[in-house]
Coordinates of N, CA and C in Angstrom, one line a residue:
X311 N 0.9 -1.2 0.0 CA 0.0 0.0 0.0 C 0.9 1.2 0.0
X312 N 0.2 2.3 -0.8 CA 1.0 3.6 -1.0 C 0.4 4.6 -0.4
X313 N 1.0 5.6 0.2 CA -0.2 6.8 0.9 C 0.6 7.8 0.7
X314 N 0.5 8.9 0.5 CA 0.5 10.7 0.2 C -0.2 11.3 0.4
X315 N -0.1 12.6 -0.1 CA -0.9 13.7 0.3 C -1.2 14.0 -1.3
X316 N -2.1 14.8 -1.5 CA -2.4 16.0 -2.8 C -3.3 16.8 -2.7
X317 N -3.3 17.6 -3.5 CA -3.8 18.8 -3.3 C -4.6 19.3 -4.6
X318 N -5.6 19.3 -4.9 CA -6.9 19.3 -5.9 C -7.0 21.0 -5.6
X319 N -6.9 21.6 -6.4 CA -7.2 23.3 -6.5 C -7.7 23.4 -7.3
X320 N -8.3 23.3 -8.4 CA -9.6 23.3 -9.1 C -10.6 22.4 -9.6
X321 N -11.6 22.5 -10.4 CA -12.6 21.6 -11.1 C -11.7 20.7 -11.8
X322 N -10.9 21.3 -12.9 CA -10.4 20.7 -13.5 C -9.3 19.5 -13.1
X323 N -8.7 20.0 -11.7 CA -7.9 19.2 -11.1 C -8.3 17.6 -11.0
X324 N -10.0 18.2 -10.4 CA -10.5 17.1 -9.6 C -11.1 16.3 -10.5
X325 N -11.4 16.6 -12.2 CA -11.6 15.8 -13.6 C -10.7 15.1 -14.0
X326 N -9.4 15.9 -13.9 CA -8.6 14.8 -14.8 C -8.0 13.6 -13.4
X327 N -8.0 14.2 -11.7 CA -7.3 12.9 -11.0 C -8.2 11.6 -11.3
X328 N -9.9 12.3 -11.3 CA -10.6 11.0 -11.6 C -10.7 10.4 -12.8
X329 N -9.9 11.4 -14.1 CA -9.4 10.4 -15.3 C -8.7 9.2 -15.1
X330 N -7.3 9.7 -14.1 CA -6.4 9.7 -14.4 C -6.6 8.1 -13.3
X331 N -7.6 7.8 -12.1 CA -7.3 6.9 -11.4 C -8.3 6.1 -11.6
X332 N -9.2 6.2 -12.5 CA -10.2 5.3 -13.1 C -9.6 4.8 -14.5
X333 N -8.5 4.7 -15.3 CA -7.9 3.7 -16.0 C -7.3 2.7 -15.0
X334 N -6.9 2.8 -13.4 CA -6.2 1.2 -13.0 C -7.4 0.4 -12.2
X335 N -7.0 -0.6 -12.1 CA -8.1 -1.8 -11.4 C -7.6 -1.6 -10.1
X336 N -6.7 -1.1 -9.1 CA -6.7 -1.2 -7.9 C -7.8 -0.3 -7.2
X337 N -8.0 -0.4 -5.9 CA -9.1 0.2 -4.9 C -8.0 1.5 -4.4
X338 N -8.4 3.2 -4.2 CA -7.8 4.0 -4.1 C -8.5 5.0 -3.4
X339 N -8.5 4.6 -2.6 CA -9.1 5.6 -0.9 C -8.7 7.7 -1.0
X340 N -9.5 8.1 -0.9 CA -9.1 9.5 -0.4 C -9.3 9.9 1.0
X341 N -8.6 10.4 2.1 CA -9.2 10.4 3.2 C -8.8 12.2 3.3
X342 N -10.0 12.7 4.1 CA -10.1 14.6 4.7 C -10.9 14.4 6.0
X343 N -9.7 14.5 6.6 CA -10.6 14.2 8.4 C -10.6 13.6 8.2
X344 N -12.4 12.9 9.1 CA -12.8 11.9 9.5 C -13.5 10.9 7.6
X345 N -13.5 11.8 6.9 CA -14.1 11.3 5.8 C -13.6 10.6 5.0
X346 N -13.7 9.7 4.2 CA -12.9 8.3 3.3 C -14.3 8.3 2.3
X347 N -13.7 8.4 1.0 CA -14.3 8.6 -0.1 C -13.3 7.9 -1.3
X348 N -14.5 7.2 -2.3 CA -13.7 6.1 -3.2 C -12.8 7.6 -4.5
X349 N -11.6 7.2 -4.3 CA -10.9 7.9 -5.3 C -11.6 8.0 -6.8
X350 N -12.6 7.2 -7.2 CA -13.1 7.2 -8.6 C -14.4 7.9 -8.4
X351 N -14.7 7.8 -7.5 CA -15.9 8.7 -7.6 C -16.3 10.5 -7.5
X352 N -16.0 11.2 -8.5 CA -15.9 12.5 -8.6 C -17.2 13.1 -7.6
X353 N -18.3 12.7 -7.4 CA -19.2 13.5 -6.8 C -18.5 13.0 -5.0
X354 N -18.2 11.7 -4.6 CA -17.2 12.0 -3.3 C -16.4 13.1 -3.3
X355 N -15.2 13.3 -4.1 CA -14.0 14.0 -4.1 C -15.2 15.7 -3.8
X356 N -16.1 15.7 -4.5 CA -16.4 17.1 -4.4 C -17.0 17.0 -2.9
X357 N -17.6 16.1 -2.0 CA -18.0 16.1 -0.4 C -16.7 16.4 0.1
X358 N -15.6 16.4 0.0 CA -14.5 16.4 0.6 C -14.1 18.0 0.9
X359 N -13.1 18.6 2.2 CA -12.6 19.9 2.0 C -11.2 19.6 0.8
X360 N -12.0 20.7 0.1 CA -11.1 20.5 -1.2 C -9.4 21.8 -0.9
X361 N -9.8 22.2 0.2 CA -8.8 23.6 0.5 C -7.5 22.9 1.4
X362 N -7.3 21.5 1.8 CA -6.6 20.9 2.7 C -6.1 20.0 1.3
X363 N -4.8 19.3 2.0 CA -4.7 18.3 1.6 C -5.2 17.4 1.8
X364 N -5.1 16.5 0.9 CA -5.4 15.0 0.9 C -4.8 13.8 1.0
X365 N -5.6 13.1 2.0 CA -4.5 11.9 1.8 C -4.6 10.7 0.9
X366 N -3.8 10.1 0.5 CA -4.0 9.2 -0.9 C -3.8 7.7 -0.3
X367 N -4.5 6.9 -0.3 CA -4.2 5.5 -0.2 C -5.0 4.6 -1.5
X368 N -2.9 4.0 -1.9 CA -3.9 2.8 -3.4 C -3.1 1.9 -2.4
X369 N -4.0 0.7 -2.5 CA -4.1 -0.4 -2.3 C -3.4 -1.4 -3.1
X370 N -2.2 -1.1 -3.5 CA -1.6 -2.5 -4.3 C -0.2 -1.6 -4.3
X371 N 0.7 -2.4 -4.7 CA 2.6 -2.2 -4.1 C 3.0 -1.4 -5.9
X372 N 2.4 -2.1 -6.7 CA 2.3 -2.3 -7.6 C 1.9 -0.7 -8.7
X373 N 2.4 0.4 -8.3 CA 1.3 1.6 -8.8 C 2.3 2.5 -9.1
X374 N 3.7 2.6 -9.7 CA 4.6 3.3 -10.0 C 3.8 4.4 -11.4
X375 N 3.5 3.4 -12.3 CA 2.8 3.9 -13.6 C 2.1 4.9 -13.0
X376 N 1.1 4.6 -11.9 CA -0.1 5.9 -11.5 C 0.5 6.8 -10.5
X377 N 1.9 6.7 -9.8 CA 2.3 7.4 -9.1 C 3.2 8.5 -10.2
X378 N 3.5 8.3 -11.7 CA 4.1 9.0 -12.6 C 3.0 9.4 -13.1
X379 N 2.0 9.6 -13.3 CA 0.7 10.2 -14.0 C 0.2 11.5 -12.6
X380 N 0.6 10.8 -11.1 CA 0.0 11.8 -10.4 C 0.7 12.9 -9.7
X381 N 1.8 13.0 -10.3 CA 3.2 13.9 -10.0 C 2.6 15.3 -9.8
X382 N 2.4 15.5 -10.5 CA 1.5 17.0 -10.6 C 0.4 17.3 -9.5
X383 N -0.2 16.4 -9.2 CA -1.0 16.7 -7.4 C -0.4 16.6 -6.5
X384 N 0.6 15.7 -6.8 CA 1.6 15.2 -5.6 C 2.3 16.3 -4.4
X385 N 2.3 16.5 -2.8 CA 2.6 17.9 -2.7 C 3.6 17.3 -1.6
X386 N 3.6 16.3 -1.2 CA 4.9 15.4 0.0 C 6.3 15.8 -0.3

């Protein structure tokens, strides 16, 4: 399992991460506070404080490819 932070500052941000983590098969958690919301699902990411970071958990060891696609949110 992999965990980070990122940081979503616009609409647009928050379109292409769920592009970008809806091409892999693993399970990818977002947690804000007490809240845990599925990484693919855009209408979660918008219940979330979008002004904080985020924390990222994918679920498989396996996720270099999606950790090079998400460089650009990346804020650790």
């Amino acid at each position: 399992m992999k965990t980070f932070n990122i940081m979503l500052s616009s609409i647009n941000d928050v379109k292409n991460f769920v592009n970008i983590v809806n091409k892999y098969d693993c399970e990818i958690d977002l947690t804000s506070g007490r809240y845990v919301v599925d990484a693919k699902s855009i209408m979660g990411i918008f219940s979330l404080d979008l002004t904080k970071p985020i924390k990222v958990e994918i679920h498989t060891d396996d996720c270099e490819q999606l950790l090079g696609e998400l460089k650009p949110y990346i804020i650790d």
